[in-house]
mmCIF file of N, CA and C in Angstrom:
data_model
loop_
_atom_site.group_PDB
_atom_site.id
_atom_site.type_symbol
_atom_site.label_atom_id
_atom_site.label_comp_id
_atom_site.label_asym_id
_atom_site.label_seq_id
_atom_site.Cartn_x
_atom_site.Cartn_y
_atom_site.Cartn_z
ATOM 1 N N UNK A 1 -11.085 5.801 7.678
ATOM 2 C CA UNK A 1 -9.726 5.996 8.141
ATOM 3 C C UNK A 1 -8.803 6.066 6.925
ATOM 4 N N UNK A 2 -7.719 6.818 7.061
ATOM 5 C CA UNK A 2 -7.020 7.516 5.659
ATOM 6 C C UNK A 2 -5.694 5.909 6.214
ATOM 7 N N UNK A 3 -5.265 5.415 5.204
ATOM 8 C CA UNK A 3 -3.930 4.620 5.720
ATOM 9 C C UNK A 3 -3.373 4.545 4.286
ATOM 10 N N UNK A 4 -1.954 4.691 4.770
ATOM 11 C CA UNK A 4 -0.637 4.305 3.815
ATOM 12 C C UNK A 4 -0.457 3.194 3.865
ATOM 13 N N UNK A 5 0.194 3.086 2.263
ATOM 14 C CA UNK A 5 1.092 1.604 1.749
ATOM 15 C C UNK A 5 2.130 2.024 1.573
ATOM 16 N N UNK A 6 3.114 2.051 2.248
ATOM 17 C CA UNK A 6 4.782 2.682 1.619
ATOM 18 C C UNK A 6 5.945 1.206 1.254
ATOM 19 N N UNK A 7 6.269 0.920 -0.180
ATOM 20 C CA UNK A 7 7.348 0.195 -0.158
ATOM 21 C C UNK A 7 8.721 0.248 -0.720
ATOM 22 N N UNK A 8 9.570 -0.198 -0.022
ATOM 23 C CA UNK A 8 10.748 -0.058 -1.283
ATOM 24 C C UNK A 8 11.482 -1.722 -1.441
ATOM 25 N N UNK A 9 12.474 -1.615 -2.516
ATOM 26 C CA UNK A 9 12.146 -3.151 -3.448
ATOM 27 C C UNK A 9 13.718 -3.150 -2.735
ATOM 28 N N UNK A 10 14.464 -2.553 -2.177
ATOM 29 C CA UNK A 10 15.691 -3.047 -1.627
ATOM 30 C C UNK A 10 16.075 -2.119 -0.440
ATOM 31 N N UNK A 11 16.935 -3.261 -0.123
ATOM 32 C CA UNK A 11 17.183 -2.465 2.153
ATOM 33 C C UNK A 11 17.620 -0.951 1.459
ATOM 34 N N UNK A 12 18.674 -0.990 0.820
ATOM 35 C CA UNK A 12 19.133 -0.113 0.366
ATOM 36 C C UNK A 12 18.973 1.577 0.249
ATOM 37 N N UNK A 13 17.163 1.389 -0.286
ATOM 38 C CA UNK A 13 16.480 2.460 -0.659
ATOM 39 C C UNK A 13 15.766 3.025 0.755
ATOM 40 N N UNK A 14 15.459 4.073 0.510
ATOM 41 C CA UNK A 14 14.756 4.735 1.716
ATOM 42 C C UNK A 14 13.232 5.181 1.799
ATOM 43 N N UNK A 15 12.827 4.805 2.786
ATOM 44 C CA UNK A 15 11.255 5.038 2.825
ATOM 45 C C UNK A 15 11.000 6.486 3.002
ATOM 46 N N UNK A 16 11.752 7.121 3.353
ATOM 47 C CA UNK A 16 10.947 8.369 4.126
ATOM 48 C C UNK A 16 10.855 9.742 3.009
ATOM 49 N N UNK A 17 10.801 9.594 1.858
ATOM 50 C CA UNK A 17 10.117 9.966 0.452
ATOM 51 C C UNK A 17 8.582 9.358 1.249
ATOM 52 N N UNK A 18 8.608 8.353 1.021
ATOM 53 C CA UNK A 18 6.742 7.848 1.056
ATOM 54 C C UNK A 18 6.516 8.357 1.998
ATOM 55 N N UNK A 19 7.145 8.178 3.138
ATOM 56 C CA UNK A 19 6.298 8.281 4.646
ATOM 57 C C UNK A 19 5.727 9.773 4.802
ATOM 58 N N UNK A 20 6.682 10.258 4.350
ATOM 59 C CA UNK A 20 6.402 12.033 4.532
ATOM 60 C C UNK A 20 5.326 12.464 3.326
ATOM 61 N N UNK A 21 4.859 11.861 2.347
ATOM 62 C CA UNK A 21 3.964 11.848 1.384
ATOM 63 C C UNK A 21 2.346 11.875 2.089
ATOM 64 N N UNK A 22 2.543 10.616 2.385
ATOM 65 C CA UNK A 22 1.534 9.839 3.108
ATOM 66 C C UNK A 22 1.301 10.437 4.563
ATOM 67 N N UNK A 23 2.145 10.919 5.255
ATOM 68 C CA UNK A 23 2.027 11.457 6.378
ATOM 69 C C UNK A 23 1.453 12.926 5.860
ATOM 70 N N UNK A 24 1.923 13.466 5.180
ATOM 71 C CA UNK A 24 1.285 14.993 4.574
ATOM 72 C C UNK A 24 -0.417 14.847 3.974
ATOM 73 N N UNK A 25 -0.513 13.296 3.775
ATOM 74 C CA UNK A 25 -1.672 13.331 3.305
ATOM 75 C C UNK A 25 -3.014 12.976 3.903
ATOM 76 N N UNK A 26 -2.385 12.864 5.387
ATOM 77 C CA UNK A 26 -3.357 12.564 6.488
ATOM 78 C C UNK A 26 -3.333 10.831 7.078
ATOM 79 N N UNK A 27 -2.127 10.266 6.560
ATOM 80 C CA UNK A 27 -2.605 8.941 6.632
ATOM 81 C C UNK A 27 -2.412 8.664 8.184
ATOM 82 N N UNK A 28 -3.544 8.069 9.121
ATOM 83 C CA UNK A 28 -3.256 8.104 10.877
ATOM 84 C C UNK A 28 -2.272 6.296 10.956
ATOM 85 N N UNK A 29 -2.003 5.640 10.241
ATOM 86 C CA UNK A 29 -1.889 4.593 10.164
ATOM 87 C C UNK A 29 -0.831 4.330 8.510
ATOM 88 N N UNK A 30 0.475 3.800 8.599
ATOM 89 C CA UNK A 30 0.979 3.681 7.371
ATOM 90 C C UNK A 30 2.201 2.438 7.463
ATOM 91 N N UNK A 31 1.643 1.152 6.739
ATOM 92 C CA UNK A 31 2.568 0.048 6.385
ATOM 93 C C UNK A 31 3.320 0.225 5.801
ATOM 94 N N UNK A 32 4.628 -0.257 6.009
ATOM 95 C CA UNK A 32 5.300 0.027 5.233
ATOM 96 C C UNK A 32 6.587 -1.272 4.975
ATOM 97 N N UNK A 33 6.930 -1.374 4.001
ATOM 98 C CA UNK A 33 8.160 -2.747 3.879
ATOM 99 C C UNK A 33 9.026 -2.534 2.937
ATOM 100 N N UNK A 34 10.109 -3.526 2.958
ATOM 101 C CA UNK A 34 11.839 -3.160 1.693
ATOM 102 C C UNK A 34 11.526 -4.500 1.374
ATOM 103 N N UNK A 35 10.895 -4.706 0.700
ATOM 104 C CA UNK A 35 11.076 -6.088 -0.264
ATOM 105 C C UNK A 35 10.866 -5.699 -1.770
ATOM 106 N N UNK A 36 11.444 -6.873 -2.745
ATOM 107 C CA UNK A 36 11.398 -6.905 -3.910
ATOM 108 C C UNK A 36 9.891 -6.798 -4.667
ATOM 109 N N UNK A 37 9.745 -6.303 -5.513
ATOM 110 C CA UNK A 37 8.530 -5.812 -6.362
ATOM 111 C C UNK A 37 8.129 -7.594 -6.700
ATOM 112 N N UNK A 38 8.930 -8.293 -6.907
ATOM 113 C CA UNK A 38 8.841 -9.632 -7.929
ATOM 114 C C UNK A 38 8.745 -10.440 -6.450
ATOM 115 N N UNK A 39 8.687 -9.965 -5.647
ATOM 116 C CA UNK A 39 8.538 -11.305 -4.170
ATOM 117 C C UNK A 39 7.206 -11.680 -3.976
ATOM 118 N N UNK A 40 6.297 -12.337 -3.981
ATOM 119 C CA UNK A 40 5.430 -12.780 -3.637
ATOM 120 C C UNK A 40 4.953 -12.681 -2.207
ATOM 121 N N UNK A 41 6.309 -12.798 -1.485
ATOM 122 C CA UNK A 41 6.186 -12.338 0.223
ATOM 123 C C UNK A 41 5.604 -10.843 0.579
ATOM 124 N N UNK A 42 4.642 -10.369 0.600
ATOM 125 C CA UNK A 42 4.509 -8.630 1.278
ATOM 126 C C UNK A 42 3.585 -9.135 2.550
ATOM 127 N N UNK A 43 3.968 -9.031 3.805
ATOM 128 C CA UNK A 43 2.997 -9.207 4.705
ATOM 129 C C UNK A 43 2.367 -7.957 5.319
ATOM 130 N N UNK A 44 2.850 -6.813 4.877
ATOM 131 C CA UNK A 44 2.465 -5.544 5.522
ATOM 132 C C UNK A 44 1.227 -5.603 4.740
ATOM 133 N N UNK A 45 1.840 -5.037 3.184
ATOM 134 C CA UNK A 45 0.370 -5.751 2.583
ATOM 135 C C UNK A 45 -0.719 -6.397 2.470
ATOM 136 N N UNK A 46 -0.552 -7.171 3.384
ATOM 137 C CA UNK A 46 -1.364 -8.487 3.953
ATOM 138 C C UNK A 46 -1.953 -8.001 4.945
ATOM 139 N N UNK A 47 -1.249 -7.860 5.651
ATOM 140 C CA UNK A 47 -1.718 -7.145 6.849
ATOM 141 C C UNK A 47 -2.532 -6.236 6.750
ATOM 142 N N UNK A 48 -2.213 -4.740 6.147
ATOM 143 C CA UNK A 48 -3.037 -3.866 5.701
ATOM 144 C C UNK A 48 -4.318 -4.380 5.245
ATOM 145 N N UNK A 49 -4.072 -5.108 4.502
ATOM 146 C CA UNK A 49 -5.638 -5.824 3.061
ATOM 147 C C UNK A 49 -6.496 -6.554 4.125
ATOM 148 N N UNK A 50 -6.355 -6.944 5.492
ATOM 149 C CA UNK A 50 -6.851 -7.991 6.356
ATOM 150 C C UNK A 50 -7.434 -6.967 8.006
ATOM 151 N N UNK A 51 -6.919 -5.560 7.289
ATOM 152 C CA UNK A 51 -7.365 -4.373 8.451
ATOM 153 C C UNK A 51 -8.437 -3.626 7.711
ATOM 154 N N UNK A 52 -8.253 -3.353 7.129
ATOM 155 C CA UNK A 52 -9.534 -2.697 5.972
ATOM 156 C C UNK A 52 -10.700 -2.693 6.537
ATOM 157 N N UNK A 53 -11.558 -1.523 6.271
ATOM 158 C CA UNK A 53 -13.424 -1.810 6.649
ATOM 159 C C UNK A 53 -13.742 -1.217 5.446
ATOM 160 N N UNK A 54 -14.866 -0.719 5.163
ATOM 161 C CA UNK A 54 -15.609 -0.074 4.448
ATOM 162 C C UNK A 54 -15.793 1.262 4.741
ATOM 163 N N UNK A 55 -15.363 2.110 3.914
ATOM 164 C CA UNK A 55 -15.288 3.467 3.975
ATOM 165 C C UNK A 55 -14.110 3.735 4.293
ATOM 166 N N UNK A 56 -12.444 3.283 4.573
ATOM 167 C CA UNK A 56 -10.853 3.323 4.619
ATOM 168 C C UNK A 56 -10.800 3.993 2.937
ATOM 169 N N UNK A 57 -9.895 4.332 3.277
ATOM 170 C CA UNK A 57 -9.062 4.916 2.294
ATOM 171 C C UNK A 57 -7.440 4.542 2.192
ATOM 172 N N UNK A 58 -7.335 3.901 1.306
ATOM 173 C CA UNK A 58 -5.034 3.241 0.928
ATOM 174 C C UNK A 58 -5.556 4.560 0.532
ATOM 175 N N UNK A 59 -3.607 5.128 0.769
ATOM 176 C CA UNK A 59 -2.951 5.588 0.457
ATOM 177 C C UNK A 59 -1.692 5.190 -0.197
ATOM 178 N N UNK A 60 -1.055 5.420 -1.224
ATOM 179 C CA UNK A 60 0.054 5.025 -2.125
ATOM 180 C C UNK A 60 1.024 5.962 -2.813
ATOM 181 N N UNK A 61 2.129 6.011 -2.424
ATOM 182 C CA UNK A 61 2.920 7.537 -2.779
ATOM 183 C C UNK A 61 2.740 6.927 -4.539
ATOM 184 N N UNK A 62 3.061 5.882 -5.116
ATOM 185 C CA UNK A 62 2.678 5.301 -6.225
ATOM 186 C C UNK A 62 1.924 4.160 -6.919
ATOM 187 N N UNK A 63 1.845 3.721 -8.105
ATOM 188 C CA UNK A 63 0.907 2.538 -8.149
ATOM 189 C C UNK A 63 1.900 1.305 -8.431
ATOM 190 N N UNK A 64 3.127 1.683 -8.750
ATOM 191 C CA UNK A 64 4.255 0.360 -8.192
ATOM 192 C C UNK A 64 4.389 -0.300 -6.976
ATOM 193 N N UNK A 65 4.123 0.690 -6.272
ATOM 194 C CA UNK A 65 4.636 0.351 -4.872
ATOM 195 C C UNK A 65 3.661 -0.372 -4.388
ATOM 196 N N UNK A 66 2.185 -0.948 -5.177
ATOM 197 C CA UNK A 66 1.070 -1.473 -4.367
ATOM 198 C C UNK A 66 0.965 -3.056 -5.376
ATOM 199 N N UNK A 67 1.254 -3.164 -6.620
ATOM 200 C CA UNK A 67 1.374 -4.276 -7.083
ATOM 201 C C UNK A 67 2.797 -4.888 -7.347
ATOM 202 N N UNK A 68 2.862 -5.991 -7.802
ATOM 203 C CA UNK A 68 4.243 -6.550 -8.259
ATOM 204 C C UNK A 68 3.927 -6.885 -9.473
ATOM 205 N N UNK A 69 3.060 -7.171 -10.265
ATOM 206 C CA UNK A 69 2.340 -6.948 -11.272
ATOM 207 C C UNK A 69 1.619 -6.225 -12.185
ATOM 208 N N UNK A 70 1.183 -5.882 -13.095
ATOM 209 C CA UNK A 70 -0.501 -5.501 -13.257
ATOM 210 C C UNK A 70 -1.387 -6.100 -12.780
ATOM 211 N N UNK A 71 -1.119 -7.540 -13.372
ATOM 212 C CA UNK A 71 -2.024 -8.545 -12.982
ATOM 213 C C UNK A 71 -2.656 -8.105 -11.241
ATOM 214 N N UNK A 72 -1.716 -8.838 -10.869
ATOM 215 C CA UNK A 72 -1.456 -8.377 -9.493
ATOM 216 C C UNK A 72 -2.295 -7.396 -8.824
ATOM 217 N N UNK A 73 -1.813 -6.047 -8.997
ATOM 218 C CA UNK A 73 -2.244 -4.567 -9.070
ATOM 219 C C UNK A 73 -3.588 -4.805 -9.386
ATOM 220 N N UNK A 74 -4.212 -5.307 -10.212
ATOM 221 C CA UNK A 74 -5.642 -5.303 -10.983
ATOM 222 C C UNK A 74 -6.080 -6.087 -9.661
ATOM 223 N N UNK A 75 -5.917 -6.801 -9.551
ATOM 224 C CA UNK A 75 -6.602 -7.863 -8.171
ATOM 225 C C UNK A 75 -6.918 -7.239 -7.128
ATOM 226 N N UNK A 76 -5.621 -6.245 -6.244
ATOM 227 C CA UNK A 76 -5.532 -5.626 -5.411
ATOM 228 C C UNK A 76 -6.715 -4.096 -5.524
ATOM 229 N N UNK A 77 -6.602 -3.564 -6.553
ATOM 230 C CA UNK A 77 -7.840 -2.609 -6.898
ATOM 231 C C UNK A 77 -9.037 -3.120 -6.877
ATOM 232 N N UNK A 78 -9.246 -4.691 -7.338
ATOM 233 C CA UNK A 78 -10.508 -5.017 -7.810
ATOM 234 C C UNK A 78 -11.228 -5.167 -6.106
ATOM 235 N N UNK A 79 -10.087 -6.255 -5.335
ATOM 236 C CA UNK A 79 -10.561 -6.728 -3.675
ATOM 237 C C UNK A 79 -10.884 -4.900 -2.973
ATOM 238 N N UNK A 80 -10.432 -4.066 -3.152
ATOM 239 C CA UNK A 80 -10.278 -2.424 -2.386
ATOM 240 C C UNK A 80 -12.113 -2.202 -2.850
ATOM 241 N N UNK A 81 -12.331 -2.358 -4.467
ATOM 242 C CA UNK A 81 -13.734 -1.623 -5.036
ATOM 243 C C UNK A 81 -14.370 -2.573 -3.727
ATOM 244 N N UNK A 82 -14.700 -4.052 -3.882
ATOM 245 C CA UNK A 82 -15.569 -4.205 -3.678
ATOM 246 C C UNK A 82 -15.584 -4.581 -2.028
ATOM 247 N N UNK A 83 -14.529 -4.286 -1.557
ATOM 248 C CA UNK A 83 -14.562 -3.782 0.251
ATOM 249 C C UNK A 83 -15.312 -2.331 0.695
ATOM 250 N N UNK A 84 -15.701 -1.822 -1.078
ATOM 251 C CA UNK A 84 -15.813 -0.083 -0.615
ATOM 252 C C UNK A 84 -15.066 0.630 0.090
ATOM 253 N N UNK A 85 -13.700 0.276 -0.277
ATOM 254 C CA UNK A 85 -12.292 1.037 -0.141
ATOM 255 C C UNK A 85 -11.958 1.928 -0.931
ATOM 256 N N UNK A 86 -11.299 3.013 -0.641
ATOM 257 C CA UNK A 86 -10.722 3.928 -1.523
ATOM 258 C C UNK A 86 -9.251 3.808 -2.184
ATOM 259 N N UNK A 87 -9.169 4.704 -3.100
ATOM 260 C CA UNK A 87 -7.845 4.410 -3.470
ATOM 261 C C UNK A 87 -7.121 5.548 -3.612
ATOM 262 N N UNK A 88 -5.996 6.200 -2.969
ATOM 263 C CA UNK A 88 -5.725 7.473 -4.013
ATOM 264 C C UNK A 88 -4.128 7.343 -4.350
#
């Protein structure tokens, strides 16, 4: 299953740059949230990371929008490899 991660870091900003990305890119399923890059809180994220099987595919209009970190980011790639998740 193809699924999106769409976020933006304030109410402010607008999702539908990502959505229409991710929607163009087949995603049948796409999380999406307005929180801060530096919040520790992402539950869509959570959510998403806790729906996952083997053989899914994230989708990510970028690679900001999926960590708040590197660190972070590195973790989130490392848990995707070894679910045999995709990444694009």
């Amino acid at each position: 299953m193809n699924i999106g991660y769409a976020r933006v870091s304030t109410r402010d900003q607008n999702l539908e740059l990502q959505l229409d990305a991710l929607s163009k890119a087949g995603c049948e399923t796409i999380y999406q949230e307005k929180v801060s890059g530096a919040s520790a809180s992402r539950p869509e994220l959570e959510r998403l990371l806790t729906q996952l099987r083997t053989g899914d595919t994230v989708y990510i209009y970028k690679l900001d929008r999926l960590g708040r970190s590197l660190r972070h980011l590195l973790k989130v790639v490392g848990d995707l490899q070894q679910m045999g998740v995709g990444l694009v």
